[in-house]
mmCIF file of C-alpha atoms in Angstrom:
data_model
loop_
_atom_site.group_PDB
_atom_site.id
_atom_site.type_symbol
_atom_site.label_atom_id
_atom_site.label_comp_id
_atom_site.label_asym_id
_atom_site.label_seq_id
_atom_site.Cartn_x
_atom_site.Cartn_y
_atom_site.Cartn_z
ATOM 1 C CA MET A 1296 17.184 -19.837 -4.586
ATOM 2 C CA SER A 1297 16.098 -22.805 -6.645
ATOM 3 C CA SER A 1298 18.359 -24.009 -9.418
ATOM 4 C CA GLY A 1299 17.226 -23.717 -13.018
ATOM 5 C CA LYS A 1300 18.143 -23.133 -16.624
ATOM 6 C CA GLU A 1301 19.063 -19.814 -18.153
ATOM 7 C CA GLY A 1302 16.320 -17.201 -18.019
ATOM 8 C CA GLY A 1303 13.730 -17.283 -20.769
ATOM 9 C CA ALA A 1304 11.091 -14.961 -22.186
ATOM 10 C CA ALA A 1305 8.688 -13.905 -19.441
ATOM 11 C CA ALA A 1306 5.701 -13.658 -21.777
ATOM 12 C CA GLU A 1307 5.661 -17.407 -22.373
ATOM 13 C CA SER A 1308 6.011 -18.330 -18.692
ATOM 14 C CA LEU A 1309 3.137 -16.005 -17.722
ATOM 15 C CA ALA A 1310 0.807 -16.792 -20.622
ATOM 16 C CA GLY A 1311 -1.571 -18.675 -18.331
ATOM 17 C CA VAL A 1312 -1.541 -15.976 -15.660
ATOM 18 C CA LEU A 1313 -1.816 -12.702 -17.583
ATOM 19 C CA SER A 1314 -3.951 -11.577 -20.524
ATOM 20 C CA PRO A 1315 -2.602 -11.562 -24.105
ATOM 21 C CA ARG A 1316 -2.308 -7.755 -23.830
ATOM 22 C CA ALA A 1317 -0.090 -7.990 -20.751
ATOM 23 C CA THR A 1318 2.091 -10.751 -22.166
ATOM 24 C CA ALA A 1319 2.471 -8.717 -25.369
ATOM 25 C CA TRP A 1320 3.613 -5.775 -23.224
ATOM 26 C CA LEU A 1321 6.203 -7.991 -21.506
ATOM 27 C CA ARG A 1322 7.410 -9.152 -24.920
ATOM 28 C CA ARG A 1323 7.741 -5.565 -26.217
ATOM 29 C CA ARG A 1324 9.687 -4.552 -23.122
ATOM 30 C CA GLY A 1325 12.040 -7.508 -23.511
ATOM 31 C CA ALA A 1326 11.115 -8.994 -20.128
ATOM 32 C CA VAL A 1327 12.756 -12.263 -19.087
ATOM 33 C CA ARG A 1328 12.207 -14.684 -16.232
ATOM 34 C CA ASP A 1329 15.098 -16.457 -14.535
ATOM 35 C CA PRO A 1330 14.006 -19.658 -12.753
ATOM 36 C CA GLY A 1331 17.315 -19.674 -10.918
ATOM 37 C CA ARG A 1332 16.134 -16.600 -9.000
ATOM 38 C CA VAL A 1333 12.890 -18.143 -7.753
ATOM 39 C CA THR A 1334 12.913 -19.221 -4.113
ATOM 40 C CA ALA A 1335 11.366 -22.642 -3.480
ATOM 41 C CA PRO A 1336 8.143 -22.548 -1.402
ATOM 42 C CA GLU A 1337 9.423 -24.214 1.762
ATOM 43 C CA ALA A 1338 12.641 -22.220 1.776
ATOM 44 C CA LEU A 1339 10.712 -18.971 1.344
ATOM 45 C CA ARG A 1340 8.217 -19.959 4.036
ATOM 46 C CA GLU A 1341 11.090 -20.553 6.466
ATOM 47 C CA GLN A 1342 12.757 -17.233 5.592
ATOM 48 C CA LEU A 1343 9.539 -15.290 6.071
ATOM 49 C CA ALA A 1344 8.770 -17.072 9.364
ATOM 50 C CA ARG A 1345 12.190 -16.079 10.723
ATOM 51 C CA LEU A 1346 11.330 -12.498 9.778
ATOM 52 C CA GLY A 1347 7.965 -12.592 11.546
ATOM 53 C CA LEU A 1348 5.588 -13.327 8.664
ATOM 54 C CA THR A 1349 3.440 -16.422 9.073
ATOM 55 C CA GLU A 1350 0.399 -15.737 6.836
ATOM 56 C CA VAL A 1351 2.288 -16.298 3.616
ATOM 57 C CA GLY A 1352 -0.038 -18.149 1.221
ATOM 58 C CA ALA A 1353 -0.453 -15.156 -1.104
ATOM 59 C CA LEU A 1354 3.274 -14.428 -0.962
ATOM 60 C CA LEU A 1355 4.177 -17.982 -1.975
ATOM 61 C CA ARG A 1356 1.727 -17.871 -4.876
ATOM 62 C CA PHE A 1357 3.252 -14.598 -6.066
ATOM 63 C CA GLU A 1358 6.758 -16.057 -5.922
ATOM 64 C CA GLU A 1359 5.685 -19.123 -7.881
ATOM 65 C CA ALA A 1360 4.092 -17.048 -10.656
ATOM 66 C CA PHE A 1361 6.308 -13.932 -10.822
ATOM 67 C CA GLY A 1362 9.553 -14.680 -8.980
ATOM 68 C CA GLY A 1363 12.670 -14.045 -11.062
ATOM 69 C CA LEU A 1364 10.876 -11.684 -13.458
ATOM 70 C CA CYS A 1365 13.026 -8.902 -14.903
ATOM 71 C CA VAL A 1366 11.409 -6.023 -16.827
ATOM 72 C CA PRO A 1367 13.643 -3.424 -18.516
ATOM 73 C CA SER A 1368 12.530 -0.025 -17.262
ATOM 74 C CA ALA A 1369 11.649 3.010 -19.350
ATOM 75 C CA GLU A 1370 14.610 4.741 -17.681
ATOM 76 C CA GLY A 1371 17.084 2.206 -19.016
ATOM 77 C CA GLY A 1372 17.456 0.093 -15.886
ATOM 78 C CA ALA A 1373 16.131 -3.322 -14.915
ATOM 79 C CA LEU A 1374 13.184 -3.870 -12.571
ATOM 80 C CA TRP A 1375 13.281 -7.220 -10.774
ATOM 81 C CA PHE A 1376 10.331 -8.963 -9.123
ATOM 82 C CA GLY A 1377 10.423 -11.714 -6.527
ATOM 83 C CA ILE A 1378 10.161 -11.867 -2.750
ATOM 84 C CA GLY A 1379 13.110 -14.208 -2.364
ATOM 85 C CA LEU A 1380 15.230 -11.968 -4.554
ATOM 86 C CA GLU A 1381 14.364 -8.884 -2.485
ATOM 87 C CA LEU A 1382 15.184 -10.715 0.752
ATOM 88 C CA GLU A 1383 18.485 -11.855 -0.749
ATOM 89 C CA ARG A 1384 19.287 -8.208 -1.439
ATOM 90 C CA GLY A 1385 18.765 -7.399 2.233
ATOM 91 C CA VAL A 1386 15.342 -5.726 1.984
ATOM 92 C CA ARG A 1387 13.410 -6.797 5.066
ATOM 93 C CA PRO A 1388 9.643 -6.972 5.685
ATOM 94 C CA ARG A 1389 8.022 -4.055 7.442
ATOM 95 C CA LYS A 1390 4.574 -3.408 8.827
ATOM 96 C CA GLY A 1391 3.632 -7.011 8.053
ATOM 97 C CA ARG A 1392 4.471 -6.687 4.361
ATOM 98 C CA ALA A 1393 7.100 -8.425 2.258
ATOM 99 C CA PRO A 1394 9.135 -6.682 -0.475
ATOM 100 C CA MET A 1395 8.083 -8.056 -3.844
ATOM 101 C CA GLY A 1396 9.689 -5.937 -6.560
ATOM 102 C CA ASP A 1397 11.173 -2.695 -7.818
ATOM 103 C CA PHE A 1398 9.953 0.488 -9.341
ATOM 104 C CA PRO A 1399 12.290 3.346 -10.250
ATOM 105 C CA HIS A 1400 13.606 4.743 -6.957
ATOM 106 C CA GLY A 1401 11.483 2.475 -4.738
ATOM 107 C CA THR A 1402 9.994 -0.878 -3.747
ATOM 108 C CA TYR A 1403 6.623 -2.580 -4.131
ATOM 109 C CA TRP A 1404 5.374 -4.478 -1.074
ATOM 110 C CA MET A 1405 2.828 -7.292 -0.668
ATOM 111 C CA ASP A 1406 0.615 -7.864 2.365
ATOM 112 C CA ALA A 1407 -0.873 -11.115 3.629
ATOM 113 C CA ARG A 1408 -3.927 -10.664 1.400
ATOM 114 C CA GLY A 1409 -1.763 -10.384 -1.719
ATOM 115 C CA GLN A 1410 -2.414 -6.657 -2.136
ATOM 116 C CA VAL A 1411 0.362 -4.587 -3.709
ATOM 117 C CA VAL A 1412 1.313 -1.654 -1.490
ATOM 118 C CA VAL A 1413 3.595 1.335 -1.988
ATOM 119 C CA ASP A 1414 5.250 2.665 1.155
ATOM 120 C CA ASP A 1415 8.087 5.038 0.350
ATOM 121 C CA GLY A 1416 8.284 6.655 3.779
ATOM 122 C CA VAL A 1417 7.115 9.993 2.351
ATOM 123 C CA VAL A 1418 3.362 9.589 1.897
ATOM 124 C CA ASP A 1419 1.023 7.279 3.807
ATOM 125 C CA PRO A 1420 1.154 3.676 2.540
ATOM 126 C CA PHE A 1421 -1.464 2.999 -0.120
ATOM 127 C CA VAL A 1422 -2.838 -0.066 -1.863
ATOM 128 C CA LEU A 1423 -1.944 0.081 -5.524
ATOM 129 C CA ALA A 1424 -3.752 -3.063 -6.666
ATOM 130 C CA GLU A 1425 -5.689 -5.896 -5.076
ATOM 131 C CA ASP A 1426 -3.270 -8.429 -6.537
ATOM 132 C CA ALA A 1427 -0.135 -8.725 -8.633
ATOM 133 C CA ARG A 1428 -2.068 -9.780 -11.709
ATOM 134 C CA ARG A 1429 -3.881 -6.437 -11.815
ATOM 135 C CA LEU A 1430 -0.605 -4.634 -11.255
ATOM 136 C CA PHE A 1431 0.896 -6.136 -14.409
ATOM 137 C CA GLU A 1432 -2.319 -5.778 -16.396
ATOM 138 C CA ARG A 1433 -2.244 -2.054 -15.615
ATOM 139 C CA PHE A 1434 1.435 -1.815 -16.509
ATOM 140 C CA ALA A 1435 0.404 -2.958 -19.971
ATOM 141 C CA ILE A 1436 -1.836 0.102 -20.511
ATOM 142 C CA GLY A 1437 0.680 2.623 -19.139
ATOM 143 C CA GLN A 1438 0.086 2.655 -15.371
ATOM 144 C CA GLU A 1439 3.599 2.197 -14.097
ATOM 145 C CA TYR A 1440 2.884 3.907 -10.792
ATOM 146 C CA PRO A 1441 4.350 5.820 -9.145
ATOM 147 C CA VAL A 1442 5.906 6.550 -12.535
ATOM 148 C CA CYS A 1443 3.781 6.724 -15.683
ATOM 149 C CA ALA A 1444 5.490 5.679 -18.898
ATOM 150 C CA PHE A 1445 4.226 6.485 -22.369
ATOM 151 C CA ASP A 1446 7.348 5.535 -24.272
ATOM 152 C CA TRP A 1447 5.749 3.288 -26.883
ATOM 153 C CA PRO A 1448 5.682 4.487 -30.488
ATOM 154 C CA GLY A 1449 2.365 6.039 -31.392
ATOM 155 C CA ARG A 1450 0.967 6.054 -27.861
ATOM 156 C CA MET A 1451 -0.830 9.221 -26.735
ATOM 157 C CA ALA A 1452 -1.858 10.311 -23.254
ATOM 158 C CA VAL A 1453 -4.482 12.882 -22.322
ATOM 159 C CA GLU A 1454 -4.012 14.186 -18.776
ATOM 160 C CA MET A 1455 -6.776 16.084 -17.012
ATOM 161 C CA THR A 1456 -6.830 18.406 -14.018
ATOM 162 C CA LEU A 1457 -9.895 16.914 -12.283
ATOM 163 C CA ASP A 1458 -11.032 13.358 -11.642
ATOM 164 C CA VAL A 1459 -13.857 12.847 -14.112
ATOM 165 C CA ALA A 1460 -12.969 9.290 -15.158
ATOM 166 C CA ALA A 1461 -16.388 7.721 -14.572
ATOM 167 C CA GLU A 1462 -18.347 10.654 -16.009
ATOM 168 C CA LEU A 1463 -16.063 10.986 -19.031
ATOM 169 C CA ALA A 1464 -16.223 7.245 -19.664
ATOM 170 C CA ALA A 1465 -20.007 7.427 -19.737
ATOM 171 C CA ALA A 1466 -19.870 10.366 -22.155
ATOM 172 C CA VAL A 1467 -17.693 8.495 -24.688
ATOM 173 C CA GLY A 1468 -19.261 5.070 -24.181
ATOM 174 C CA ALA A 1469 -16.345 3.401 -22.392
ATOM 175 C CA GLU A 1470 -17.129 0.558 -19.993
ATOM 176 C CA ARG A 1471 -15.521 -0.581 -16.747
ATOM 177 C CA VAL A 1472 -13.087 -3.456 -17.308
ATOM 178 C CA ASP A 1473 -13.040 -6.021 -14.516
ATOM 179 C CA GLU A 1474 -9.561 -7.387 -15.247
ATOM 180 C CA LEU A 1475 -8.127 -3.905 -14.658
ATOM 181 C CA SER A 1476 -10.440 -2.630 -11.919
ATOM 182 C CA ASP A 1477 -10.767 -3.327 -8.204
ATOM 183 C CA ALA A 1478 -12.012 -1.636 -5.035
ATOM 184 C CA TYR A 1479 -9.249 0.973 -5.236
ATOM 185 C CA GLN A 1480 -9.436 2.026 -8.859
ATOM 186 C CA ALA A 1481 -11.737 1.648 -11.849
ATOM 187 C CA VAL A 1482 -10.422 1.514 -15.406
ATOM 188 C CA PHE A 1483 -12.721 2.128 -18.374
ATOM 189 C CA GLN A 1484 -12.111 1.104 -21.976
ATOM 190 C CA LYS A 1485 -13.506 1.549 -25.450
ATOM 191 C CA GLY A 1486 -11.414 0.021 -28.189
ATOM 192 C CA ASP A 1487 -7.874 1.394 -27.926
ATOM 193 C CA LEU A 1488 -8.932 4.064 -25.395
ATOM 194 C CA ALA A 1489 -8.425 3.523 -21.652
ATOM 195 C CA ILE A 1490 -9.475 6.014 -18.955
ATOM 196 C CA TRP A 1491 -8.678 5.935 -15.245
ATOM 197 C CA SER A 1492 -8.131 8.050 -12.173
ATOM 198 C CA PRO A 1493 -5.283 7.111 -9.846
ATOM 199 C CA PRO A 1494 -5.622 6.083 -6.217
ATOM 200 C CA ALA A 1495 -5.717 9.170 -4.008
ATOM 201 C CA PHE A 1496 -2.017 8.909 -3.183
ATOM 202 C CA ALA A 1497 -0.885 9.269 -6.763
ATOM 203 C CA GLU A 1498 -2.248 12.749 -7.357
ATOM 204 C CA MET A 1499 1.094 14.050 -6.123
ATOM 205 C CA SER A 1500 2.899 12.286 -8.980
ATOM 206 C CA VAL A 1501 0.397 11.727 -11.804
ATOM 207 C CA ALA A 1502 -2.655 13.481 -13.195
ATOM 208 C CA PRO A 1503 -6.015 13.172 -11.352
ATOM 209 C CA CYS A 1504 -7.466 11.619 -14.516
ATOM 210 C CA THR A 1505 -5.593 10.050 -17.419
ATOM 211 C CA ALA A 1506 -6.578 8.528 -20.739
ATOM 212 C CA VAL A 1507 -4.317 6.693 -23.167
ATOM 213 C CA ALA A 1508 -4.978 5.793 -26.789
ATOM 214 C CA SER A 1509 -3.144 4.693 -29.906
ATOM 215 C CA GLU A 1510 -5.624 6.074 -32.457
ATOM 216 C CA ILE A 1511 -5.981 9.802 -33.101
ATOM 217 C CA ALA A 1512 -9.744 9.355 -33.561
ATOM 218 C CA SER A 1513 -10.002 8.294 -29.914
ATOM 219 C CA VAL A 1514 -8.089 11.357 -28.762
ATOM 220 C CA ARG A 1515 -10.331 13.593 -30.867
ATOM 221 C CA ALA A 1516 -13.453 12.019 -29.348
ATOM 222 C CA LEU A 1517 -12.056 12.591 -25.862
ATOM 223 C CA VAL A 1518 -11.165 16.241 -26.528
ATOM 224 C CA ALA A 1519 -14.627 16.861 -27.977
ATOM 225 C CA ALA A 1520 -16.300 15.242 -24.960
ATOM 226 C CA VAL A 1521 -14.291 17.331 -22.502
ATOM 227 C CA ARG A 1522 -15.061 20.540 -24.360
ATOM 228 C CA LYS A 1523 -18.782 19.768 -24.539
ATOM 229 C CA GLY A 1524 -19.493 18.338 -21.108
ATOM 230 C CA PHE A 1525 -16.667 19.309 -18.752
ATOM 231 C CA PRO A 1526 -15.860 23.009 -19.181
ATOM 232 C CA ASP A 1527 -14.032 23.204 -15.833
ATOM 233 C CA VAL A 1528 -11.570 20.473 -16.756
ATOM 234 C CA GLY A 1529 -8.245 21.451 -18.282
ATOM 235 C CA LEU A 1530 -6.263 18.930 -20.285
ATOM 236 C CA SER A 1531 -2.974 18.364 -22.034
ATOM 237 C CA VAL A 1532 -1.860 15.785 -24.580
ATOM 238 C CA ARG A 1533 1.431 13.908 -24.615
ATOM 239 C CA VAL A 1534 2.723 11.824 -27.500
ATOM 240 C CA ALA A 1535 5.200 8.996 -26.977
ATOM 241 C CA GLY A 1536 8.707 9.084 -28.318
ATOM 242 C CA ALA A 1537 11.305 11.771 -28.899
ATOM 243 C CA HIS A 1538 10.197 14.824 -30.854
ATOM 244 C CA GLY A 1539 12.204 17.545 -32.487
ATOM 245 C CA GLU A 1540 10.930 21.058 -32.878
ATOM 246 C CA GLU A 1541 10.995 23.832 -35.403
ATOM 247 C CA ARG A 1542 11.460 27.511 -34.603
ATOM 248 C CA SER A 1543 9.673 30.314 -36.364
ATOM 249 C CA SER A 1544 9.960 34.088 -36.253
ATOM 250 C CA GLU A 1545 6.601 34.446 -37.979
ATOM 251 C CA PRO A 1546 3.616 35.678 -35.959
ATOM 252 C CA ALA A 1547 2.023 32.885 -33.981
ATOM 253 C CA PRO A 1548 -1.447 31.736 -35.093
ATOM 254 C CA GLU A 1549 -4.430 32.769 -33.022
ATOM 255 C CA MET A 1550 -5.459 30.463 -30.217
ATOM 256 C CA PRO A 1551 -8.105 28.040 -31.555
ATOM 257 C CA ALA A 1552 -11.441 27.376 -29.902
ATOM 258 C CA GLY A 1553 -11.226 24.171 -27.909
ATOM 259 C CA ALA A 1554 -10.936 22.620 -24.485
ATOM 260 C CA PRO A 1555 -8.718 24.611 -22.109
ATOM 261 C CA TYR A 1556 -5.065 23.576 -22.112
ATOM 262 C CA GLU A 1557 -3.831 23.127 -18.568
ATOM 263 C CA ARG A 1558 -1.062 20.946 -17.224
ATOM 264 C CA TRP A 1559 -2.103 19.256 -13.987
ATOM 265 C CA ASP A 1560 1.405 19.854 -12.580
ATOM 266 C CA ASP A 1561 2.055 23.341 -13.987
ATOM 267 C CA GLY A 1562 -0.502 26.144 -13.811
ATOM 268 C CA ASP A 1563 1.510 28.770 -15.703
ATOM 269 C CA PRO A 1564 1.049 27.984 -19.426
ATOM 270 C CA VAL A 1565 -2.320 28.766 -20.982
ATOM 271 C CA GLY A 1566 -3.860 27.690 -24.241
ATOM 272 C CA ALA A 1567 -6.288 25.326 -25.898
ATOM 273 C CA VAL A 1568 -6.553 21.802 -27.277
ATOM 274 C CA ALA A 1569 -8.727 21.738 -30.378
ATOM 275 C CA LEU A 1570 -9.764 19.513 -33.249
ATOM 276 C CA SER A 1571 -7.912 20.354 -36.453
ATOM 277 C CA ASP A 1572 -9.418 20.256 -39.941
ATOM 278 C CA ASP A 1573 -6.989 17.551 -41.085
ATOM 279 C CA GLY A 1574 -8.428 14.948 -38.692
ATOM 280 C CA GLY A 1575 -5.913 15.492 -35.924
ATOM 281 C CA VAL A 1576 -5.579 17.600 -32.801
ATOM 282 C CA VAL A 1577 -3.810 20.922 -32.330
ATOM 283 C CA GLN A 1578 -2.355 21.897 -28.965
ATOM 284 C CA TRP A 1579 -1.714 25.635 -28.652
ATOM 285 C CA VAL A 1580 0.294 26.726 -25.602
ATOM 286 C CA ALA A 1581 1.412 30.225 -24.583
ATOM 287 C CA SER A 1582 4.078 30.744 -21.955
ATOM 288 C CA GLY A 1583 5.947 33.976 -21.446
ATOM 289 C CA ASP A 1584 7.021 35.458 -24.769
ATOM 290 C CA GLU A 1585 6.493 32.384 -26.881
ATOM 291 C CA VAL A 1586 3.778 30.185 -28.291
ATOM 292 C CA VAL A 1587 4.203 26.498 -28.985
ATOM 293 C CA VAL A 1588 1.870 24.833 -31.483
ATOM 294 C CA GLU A 1589 1.765 21.050 -31.660
ATOM 295 C CA GLN A 1590 0.008 19.335 -34.536
ATOM 296 C CA ILE A 1591 -0.854 15.800 -33.409
ATOM 297 C CA SER A 1592 -1.908 13.222 -35.976
ATOM 298 C CA GLN A 1593 -1.755 9.484 -36.506
ATOM 299 C CA ASP A 1594 1.734 10.058 -37.922
ATOM 300 C CA GLY A 1595 2.998 11.579 -34.670
ATOM 301 C CA LEU A 1596 3.684 15.103 -33.462
ATOM 302 C CA ARG A 1597 4.989 18.223 -35.197
ATOM 303 C CA ARG A 1598 6.022 21.011 -32.831
ATOM 304 C CA VAL A 1599 6.647 24.639 -33.865
ATOM 305 C CA ARG A 1600 7.921 27.234 -31.378
ATOM 306 C CA PHE A 1601 6.987 30.832 -32.275
ATOM 307 C CA ILE A 1602 9.299 33.357 -30.638
ATOM 308 C CA SER A 1603 8.059 36.913 -30.051
ATOM 309 C CA ARG A 1604 10.539 39.654 -30.909
#
């Protein structure tokens, strides 16, 4: 490893590499970059050559830009990035790819082209992003594959049961964003709203189509578009942060007219997601002997659980 001063804020060191949105995300997460954990180019080239990797230009560029980066994870741990750091930990290249960083319970890999690959030994290896820059740009809008994190205050996620990203984007007037899109995945945006479908691999761990927004008006527009143009698509809404709940022995309200509520990973609950008269969204969910009603507004989420007796 090269010598260096104490680690500093990662956002400043990556300001010329990533967009203001991505550097703001790094700043919010408290990310730091330790130059003492960056492996010098010639030393890294020699290490990789001994391990059988000779086409290393993209790997060296990644190390120079992102080596020594530490991002606190949503789970309370620390995710480190850097090829030299991974090699120091004893993680060895495989299938022509070098280890380049952590995600919860796994490792990101980089191939000779600079593509970011996930290979967890369970599913077939898949390309997550054409380059590391796109990986971090997508982190900043909530795509922390194979884990999705919506832990920011006020952030809302709409998860759908079918991949209608392109069609839904056209319906709400969202446009494809080049800095987030590549040959493997397109991301569409309109203001605070972002819509995407995951690479094929990720349907086992995240919804086939996801949208995130910070404004309730954007969520309302999305719910209305799904109800009007995509009747076969079920959806559910998540709101960031911890939420308490109230319990009521009163009769539950009738299910409102809206888009069908359906969790992509749980087919049992039934219900509806509808526009409420107060400018928010109501999510009505029946499961077993109880009904849960969630009133979602710009102020957050209010959850009431109605218990049948």
